[in-house]
Short mmCIF file of C-alpha atoms in Angstrom, two decimals:
data_model
loop_
_atom_site.label_atom_id
_atom_site.label_comp_id
_atom_site.label_asym_id
_atom_site.label_seq_id
_atom_site.Cartn_x
_atom_site.Cartn_y
_atom_site.Cartn_z
CA MET A 1 102.71 118.80 91.31
CA SER A 2 102.40 121.38 88.58
CA ASP A 3 102.94 125.05 89.26
CA LYS A 4 99.18 125.48 88.74
CA THR A 5 98.25 123.36 91.74
CA TYR A 6 98.75 123.58 95.47
CA LEU A 7 98.08 121.61 98.62
CA PRO A 8 96.38 123.67 101.34
CA ALA A 9 98.60 124.27 104.36
CA GLY A 10 98.26 121.61 107.02
CA GLU A 11 96.54 119.06 104.77
CA VAL A 12 98.07 115.66 104.15
CA PRO A 13 97.92 114.50 100.53
CA PRO A 14 96.15 111.22 99.79
CA ALA A 15 98.14 108.30 98.39
CA SER A 16 96.63 109.02 94.98
CA GLN A 17 95.31 112.48 94.15
CA ILE A 18 93.27 111.27 91.18
CA GLY A 19 92.05 108.17 93.00
CA ALA A 20 90.86 110.16 96.00
CA THR A 21 89.24 112.77 93.79
CA LEU A 22 87.40 110.24 91.62
CA GLU A 23 86.22 108.34 94.69
CA ALA A 24 84.91 111.53 96.32
CA LEU A 25 83.20 112.64 93.11
CA ALA A 26 81.65 109.20 92.53
CA ALA A 27 80.34 109.17 96.12
CA THR A 28 78.83 112.65 95.68
CA ILE A 29 77.19 111.59 92.42
CA ALA A 30 75.74 108.46 94.10
CA GLU A 31 74.37 110.58 96.98
CA ARG A 32 72.65 112.91 94.51
CA ARG A 33 70.31 110.06 93.50
CA GLU A 34 68.35 111.00 96.62
CA ALA A 35 68.52 114.76 96.05
CA GLY A 36 65.59 116.74 94.75
CA GLU A 37 64.92 118.06 91.27
CA GLU A 38 66.96 121.16 92.09
CA SER A 39 70.07 118.98 91.72
CA TYR A 40 71.48 118.84 88.18
CA THR A 41 73.11 115.49 88.94
CA HIS A 42 69.83 114.06 90.26
CA ARG A 43 68.08 115.11 87.07
CA LEU A 44 70.78 113.42 84.97
CA LEU A 45 70.50 110.24 87.04
CA SER A 46 66.72 110.04 87.08
CA GLY A 47 65.64 111.82 83.91
CA PRO A 48 65.67 110.56 80.34
CA ALA A 49 68.86 108.67 79.50
CA ASP A 50 69.42 110.86 76.46
CA GLU A 51 70.14 113.86 78.70
CA VAL A 52 73.34 112.46 80.22
CA LEU A 53 74.33 110.70 77.00
CA LYS A 54 74.02 113.94 75.01
CA LYS A 55 76.11 115.73 77.63
CA ILE A 56 78.90 113.14 77.33
CA MET A 57 78.97 113.62 73.56
CA GLU A 58 78.80 117.41 73.84
CA GLU A 59 81.57 117.60 76.42
CA ALA A 60 83.77 115.14 74.50
CA GLY A 61 83.43 117.31 71.41
CA GLU A 62 84.27 120.44 73.39
CA THR A 63 87.32 118.66 74.83
CA ALA A 64 88.52 117.72 71.35
CA LEU A 65 88.08 121.31 70.16
CA ALA A 66 89.92 122.63 73.22
CA ALA A 67 92.81 120.24 72.48
CA LYS A 68 92.92 121.55 68.91
CA ASP A 69 93.19 125.10 70.30
CA VAL A 70 96.18 124.08 72.43
CA GLU A 71 97.79 122.49 69.40
CA SER A 72 97.10 125.58 67.29
CA TRP A 73 98.76 127.94 69.79
CA ALA A 74 101.77 125.64 70.12
CA CYS A 75 102.19 125.29 66.35
CA SER A 76 101.74 129.00 65.66
CA SER A 77 104.32 129.83 68.34
CA LEU A 78 106.78 127.36 66.85
CA ALA A 79 106.16 128.73 63.36
CA ALA A 80 106.73 132.30 64.56
CA THR A 81 109.97 131.27 66.29
CA LEU A 82 111.19 129.50 63.16
CA ALA A 83 110.35 132.51 61.01
CA VAL A 84 112.32 134.83 63.28
CA ALA A 85 115.25 132.40 63.65
CA GLY A 86 115.55 131.75 59.94
CA ALA A 87 114.85 128.57 58.00
CA ASP A 88 118.38 127.16 58.32
CA ALA A 89 119.09 127.84 61.99
CA ASP A 90 121.20 125.02 63.45
CA ASP A 91 120.95 126.13 67.08
CA ALA A 92 118.36 124.79 69.47
CA LEU A 93 115.29 126.96 69.40
CA SER A 94 113.64 128.41 72.46
CA VAL A 95 109.94 128.77 71.80
CA GLU A 96 108.10 131.28 73.92
CA LEU A 97 104.46 130.35 74.22
CA PRO A 98 101.97 133.22 74.40
CA PRO A 99 99.52 133.67 77.31
CA GLU A 100 96.79 132.34 75.01
CA TYR A 101 98.53 128.95 75.02
CA ASP A 102 98.31 128.73 78.79
CA ALA A 103 94.66 129.83 78.70
CA ALA A 104 93.97 127.14 76.06
CA VAL A 105 95.57 124.47 78.29
CA ASP A 106 93.42 125.64 81.21
CA HIS A 107 90.32 125.42 79.00
CA LEU A 108 91.26 121.89 77.89
CA ARG A 109 91.58 120.81 81.53
CA TYR A 110 88.16 122.36 82.28
CA GLU A 111 86.46 120.56 79.39
CA ALA A 112 88.16 117.25 80.24
CA ALA A 113 86.77 117.53 83.79
CA ASP A 114 83.28 118.01 82.31
CA VAL A 115 83.68 114.78 80.31
CA VAL A 116 84.83 112.83 83.37
CA TYR A 117 81.98 114.17 85.53
CA HIS A 118 79.31 113.29 82.96
CA LEU A 119 80.91 109.89 82.32
CA LEU A 120 80.84 109.13 86.06
CA VAL A 121 77.17 110.14 86.14
CA ALA A 122 76.43 107.69 83.31
CA LEU A 123 78.36 104.91 85.05
CA GLU A 124 76.44 105.55 88.29
CA ARG A 125 73.15 105.62 86.39
CA TYR A 126 73.83 102.10 85.10
CA GLY A 127 75.31 100.69 88.30
CA ILE A 128 78.97 100.59 87.28
CA GLY A 129 81.12 101.51 90.27
CA LEU A 130 84.67 102.84 90.19
CA ASP A 131 86.14 99.44 91.08
CA GLU A 132 84.35 97.78 88.17
CA PHE A 133 85.42 100.61 85.86
CA ALA A 134 89.00 100.27 87.14
CA ALA A 135 88.80 96.53 86.49
CA GLU A 136 87.89 97.25 82.86
CA LEU A 137 90.91 99.53 82.48
CA ASN A 138 93.21 97.14 84.34
CA THR A 139 92.07 94.18 82.24
CA ARG A 140 93.22 96.06 79.14
CA MET A 141 96.76 96.44 80.47
CA THR A 142 99.56 93.92 80.19
CA ASP A 143 100.89 92.30 83.35
CA ALA A 144 103.89 94.65 83.24
CA GLU A 145 101.68 97.74 82.93
CA ARG A 146 99.01 96.84 85.48
CA PRO A 147 99.51 97.98 89.09
CA GLN A 148 100.26 95.20 91.56
CA GLY A 149 97.07 93.98 93.23
CA ALA A 150 94.81 95.77 90.73
CA VAL A 151 91.23 94.55 90.41
CA ARG A 152 90.34 92.77 87.14
CA LEU A 153 87.26 91.48 85.37
CA HIS A 154 86.35 87.82 85.33
CA ASP A 155 86.85 86.39 81.84
CA GLU A 156 83.12 86.04 81.19
CA HIS A 157 82.72 89.80 81.60
CA VAL A 158 85.53 90.82 79.26
CA LYS A 159 83.91 92.20 76.12
CA ARG A 160 85.85 93.58 73.20
CA GLY A 161 83.40 95.44 71.04
CA LYS A 162 79.93 94.11 70.37
#
């Protein structure tokens, strides 16, 4: 676990943190189909398709920009360290990243979560469950990369492009 995360006292971690989280989120999204108009997720599931599709594109763009910010802070910190150390320093450099770098990483994580949420809403909208989505990802892996016992797509459902 990273130093930014914690497990509440007395709770037992699931076998897969990301698996359990995605399953819980997907179940919540599916339940929101029956919620009222006050639910943002319900409106994305039942409203015009363009609403959720625009959100995926918007959030993906924001994620890309957030990643560029992380890169910018890392590069500027390295450049500053090199400038102070001198151009021909042979010793290993220790780069101290500013607090803005950490804030940029946190923002990237936040935006990435927005993309995943809106993507899961789109998958639910079109009847693609997590197992089927996992099968798509697993089908793209080699036998050595794929987890043992992982679900896969039948050959007639494997599509590579249009």
